[in-house]
PDB file of C-alpha atoms in Angstrom:
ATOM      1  CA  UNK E   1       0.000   0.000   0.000  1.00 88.00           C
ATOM      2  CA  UNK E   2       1.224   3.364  -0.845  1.00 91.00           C
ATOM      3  CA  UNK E   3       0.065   6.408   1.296  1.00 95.00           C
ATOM      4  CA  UNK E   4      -0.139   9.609  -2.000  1.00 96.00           C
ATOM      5  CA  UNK E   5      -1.935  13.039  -0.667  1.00 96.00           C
ATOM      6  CA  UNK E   6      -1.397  16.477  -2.293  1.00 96.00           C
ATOM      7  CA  UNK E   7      -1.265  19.909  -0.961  1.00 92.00           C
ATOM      8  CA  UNK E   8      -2.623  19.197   2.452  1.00 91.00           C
ATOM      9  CA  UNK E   9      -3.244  15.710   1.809  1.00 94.00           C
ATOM     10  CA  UNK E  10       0.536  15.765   1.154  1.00 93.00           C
ATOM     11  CA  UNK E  11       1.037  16.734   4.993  1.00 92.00           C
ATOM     12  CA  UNK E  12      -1.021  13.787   6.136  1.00 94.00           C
ATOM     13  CA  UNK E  13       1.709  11.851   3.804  1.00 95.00           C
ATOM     14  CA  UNK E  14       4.534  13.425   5.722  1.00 93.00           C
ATOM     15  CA  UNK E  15       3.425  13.112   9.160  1.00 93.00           C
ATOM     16  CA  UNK E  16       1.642   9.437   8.767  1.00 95.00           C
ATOM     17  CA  UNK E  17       2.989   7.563  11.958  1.00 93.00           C
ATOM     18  CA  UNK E  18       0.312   4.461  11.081  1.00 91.00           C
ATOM     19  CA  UNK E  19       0.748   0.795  10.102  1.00 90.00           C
ATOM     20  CA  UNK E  20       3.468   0.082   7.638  1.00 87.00           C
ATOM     21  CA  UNK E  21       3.502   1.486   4.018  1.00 90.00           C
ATOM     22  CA  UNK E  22       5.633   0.172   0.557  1.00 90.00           C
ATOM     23  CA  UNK E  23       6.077   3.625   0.298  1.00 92.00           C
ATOM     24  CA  UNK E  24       4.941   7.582   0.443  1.00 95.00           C
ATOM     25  CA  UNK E  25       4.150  10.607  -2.032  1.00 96.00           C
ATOM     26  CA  UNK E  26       3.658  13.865  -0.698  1.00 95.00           C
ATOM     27  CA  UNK E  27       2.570  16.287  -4.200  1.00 95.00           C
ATOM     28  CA  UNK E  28       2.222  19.957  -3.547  1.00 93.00           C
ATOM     29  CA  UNK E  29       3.627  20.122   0.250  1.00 91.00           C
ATOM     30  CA  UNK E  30       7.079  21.335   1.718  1.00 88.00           C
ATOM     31  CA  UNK E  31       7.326  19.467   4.984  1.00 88.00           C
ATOM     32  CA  UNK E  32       8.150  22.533   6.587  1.00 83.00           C
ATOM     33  CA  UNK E  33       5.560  24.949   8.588  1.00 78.00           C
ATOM     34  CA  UNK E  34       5.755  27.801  11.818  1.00 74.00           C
ATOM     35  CA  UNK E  35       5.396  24.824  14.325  1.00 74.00           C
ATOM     36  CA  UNK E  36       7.346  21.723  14.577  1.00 74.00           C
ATOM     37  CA  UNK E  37       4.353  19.112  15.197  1.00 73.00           C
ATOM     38  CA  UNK E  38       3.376  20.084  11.236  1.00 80.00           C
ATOM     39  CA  UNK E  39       6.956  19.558  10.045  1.00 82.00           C
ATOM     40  CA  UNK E  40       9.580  17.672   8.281  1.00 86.00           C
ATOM     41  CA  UNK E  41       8.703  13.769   7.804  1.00 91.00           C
ATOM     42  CA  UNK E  42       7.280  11.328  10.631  1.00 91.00           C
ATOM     43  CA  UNK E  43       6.617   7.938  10.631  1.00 89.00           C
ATOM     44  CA  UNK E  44       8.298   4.343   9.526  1.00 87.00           C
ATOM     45  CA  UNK E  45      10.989   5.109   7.499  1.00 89.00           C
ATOM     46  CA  UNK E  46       9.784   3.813   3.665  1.00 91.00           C
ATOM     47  CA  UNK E  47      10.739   5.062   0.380  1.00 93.00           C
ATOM     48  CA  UNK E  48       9.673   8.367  -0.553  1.00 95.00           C
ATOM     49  CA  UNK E  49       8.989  10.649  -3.241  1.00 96.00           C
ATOM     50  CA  UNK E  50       7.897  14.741  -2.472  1.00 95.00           C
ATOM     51  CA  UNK E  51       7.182  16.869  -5.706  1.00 95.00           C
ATOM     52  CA  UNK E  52       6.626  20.682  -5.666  1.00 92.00           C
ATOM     53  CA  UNK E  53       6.658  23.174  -8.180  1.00 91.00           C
ATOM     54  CA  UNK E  54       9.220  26.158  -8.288  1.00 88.00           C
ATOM     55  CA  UNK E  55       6.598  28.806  -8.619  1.00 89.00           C
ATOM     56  CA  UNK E  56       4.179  27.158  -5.778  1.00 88.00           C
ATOM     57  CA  UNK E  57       2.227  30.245  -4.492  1.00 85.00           C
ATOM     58  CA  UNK E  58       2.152  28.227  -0.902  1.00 82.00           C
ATOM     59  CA  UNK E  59       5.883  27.266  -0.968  1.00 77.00           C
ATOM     60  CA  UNK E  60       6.782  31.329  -1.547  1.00 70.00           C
ATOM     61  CA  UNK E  61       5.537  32.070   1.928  1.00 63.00           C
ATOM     62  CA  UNK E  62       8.053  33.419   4.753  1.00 57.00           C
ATOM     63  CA  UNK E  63       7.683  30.436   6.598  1.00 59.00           C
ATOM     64  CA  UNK E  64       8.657  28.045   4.092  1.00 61.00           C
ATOM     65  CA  UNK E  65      11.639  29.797   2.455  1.00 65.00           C
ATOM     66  CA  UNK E  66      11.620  28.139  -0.753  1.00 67.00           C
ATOM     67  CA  UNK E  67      11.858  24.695   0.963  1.00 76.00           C
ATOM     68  CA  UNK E  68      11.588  21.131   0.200  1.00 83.00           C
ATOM     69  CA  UNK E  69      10.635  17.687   1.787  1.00 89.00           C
ATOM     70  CA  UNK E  70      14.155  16.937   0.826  1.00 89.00           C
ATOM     71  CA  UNK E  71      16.254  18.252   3.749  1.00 87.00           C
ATOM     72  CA  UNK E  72      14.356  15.767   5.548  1.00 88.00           C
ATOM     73  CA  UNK E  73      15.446  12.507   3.875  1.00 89.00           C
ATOM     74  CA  UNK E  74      18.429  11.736   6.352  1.00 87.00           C
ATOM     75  CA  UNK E  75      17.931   7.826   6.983  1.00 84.00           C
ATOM     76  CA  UNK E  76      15.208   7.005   4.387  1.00 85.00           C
ATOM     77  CA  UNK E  77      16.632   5.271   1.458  1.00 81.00           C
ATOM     78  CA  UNK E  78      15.049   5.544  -1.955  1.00 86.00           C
ATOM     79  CA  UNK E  79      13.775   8.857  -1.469  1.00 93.00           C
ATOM     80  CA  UNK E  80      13.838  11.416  -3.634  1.00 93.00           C
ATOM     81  CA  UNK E  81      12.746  14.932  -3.572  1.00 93.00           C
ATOM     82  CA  UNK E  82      11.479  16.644  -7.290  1.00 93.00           C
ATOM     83  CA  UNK E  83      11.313  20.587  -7.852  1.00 91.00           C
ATOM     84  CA  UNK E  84       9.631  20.979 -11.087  1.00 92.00           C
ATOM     85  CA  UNK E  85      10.805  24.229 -12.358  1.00 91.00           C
ATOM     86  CA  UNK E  86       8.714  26.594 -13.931  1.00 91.00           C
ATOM     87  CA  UNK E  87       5.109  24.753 -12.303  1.00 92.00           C
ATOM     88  CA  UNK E  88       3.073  26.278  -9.507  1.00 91.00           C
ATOM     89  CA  UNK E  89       0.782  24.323  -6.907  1.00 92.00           C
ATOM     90  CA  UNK E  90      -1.489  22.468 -10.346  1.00 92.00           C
ATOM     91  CA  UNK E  91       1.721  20.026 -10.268  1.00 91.00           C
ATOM     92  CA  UNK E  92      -1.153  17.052  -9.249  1.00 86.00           C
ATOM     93  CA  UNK E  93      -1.647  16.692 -13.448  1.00 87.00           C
ATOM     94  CA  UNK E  94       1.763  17.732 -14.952  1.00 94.00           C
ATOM     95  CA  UNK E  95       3.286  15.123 -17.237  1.00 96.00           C
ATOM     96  CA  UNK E  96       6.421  15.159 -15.338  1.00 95.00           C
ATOM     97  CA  UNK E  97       4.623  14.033 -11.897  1.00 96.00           C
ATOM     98  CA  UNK E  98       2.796  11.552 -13.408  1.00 95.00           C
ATOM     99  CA  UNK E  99       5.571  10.146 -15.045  1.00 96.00           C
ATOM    100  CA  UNK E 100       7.681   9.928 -11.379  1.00 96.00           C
ATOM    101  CA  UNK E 101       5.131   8.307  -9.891  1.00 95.00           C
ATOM    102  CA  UNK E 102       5.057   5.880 -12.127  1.00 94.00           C
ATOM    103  CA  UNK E 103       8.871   5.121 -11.874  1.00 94.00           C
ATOM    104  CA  UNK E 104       9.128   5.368  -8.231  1.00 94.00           C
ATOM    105  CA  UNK E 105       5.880   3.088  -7.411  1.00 92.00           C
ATOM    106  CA  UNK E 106       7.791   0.551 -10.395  1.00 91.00           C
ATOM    107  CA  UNK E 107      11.121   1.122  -8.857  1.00 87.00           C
ATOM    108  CA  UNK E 108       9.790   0.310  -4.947  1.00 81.00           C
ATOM    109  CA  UNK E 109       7.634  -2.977  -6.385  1.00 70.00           C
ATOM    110  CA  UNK E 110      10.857  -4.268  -7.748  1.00 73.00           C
ATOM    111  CA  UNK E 111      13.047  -3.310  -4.953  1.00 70.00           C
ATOM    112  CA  UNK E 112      10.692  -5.437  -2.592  1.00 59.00           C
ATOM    113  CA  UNK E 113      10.308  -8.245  -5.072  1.00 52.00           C
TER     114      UNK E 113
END
């Protein structure tokens, strides 16, 4: 089972601390807020892929500095953090998400087989 949210679905992503996952994708969220109980990545340490556009209106914001779910990948191999340049917070339908879904979700199912 794979846990996917996007925007604030991604958060729920990030901070799942429930039964075990094959793996995570947090679309449209930063990992990073004003208080540390909404931050960084929490939970069973499973492969992970976080996409967010460049030009995300919400990622602009002083609190989240241009941040990315990245800096918080210490320990959890087979993550990988996208910034797709150029795309705001629509990233949910961009070929270029779809696409790394795909892989990763291909890449984890082999990785387990």
């Amino acid at each position: 089972i794979y846990l996917a949210g996007f925007s604030e679905g991604g958060a729920v992503a990030a901070l799942y601390t429930g039964d075990p996952l094959a793996g995570r994708i947090i679309l449209g969220w930063t990992c990073a807020s004003r208080t540390s109980w909404f931050e960084g990545i929490k939970g069973r340490r499973v492969p992970i892929l976080a996409i967010v556009g460049s030009d995300d209106r919400y990622n602009q914001t002083p609190d989240r500095n241009g941040r990315e779910c990245g800096e918080h990948f210490k320990g959890r191999p087979d993550s990988r953090s996208l910034v797709l340049k150029g795309i705001g917070h629509e990233l949910d339908q961009q070929p270029a998400t779809i696409e790394a879904v795909r892989r990763f979700i291909e890449e984890v199912v082999y990785a387990v087989r």
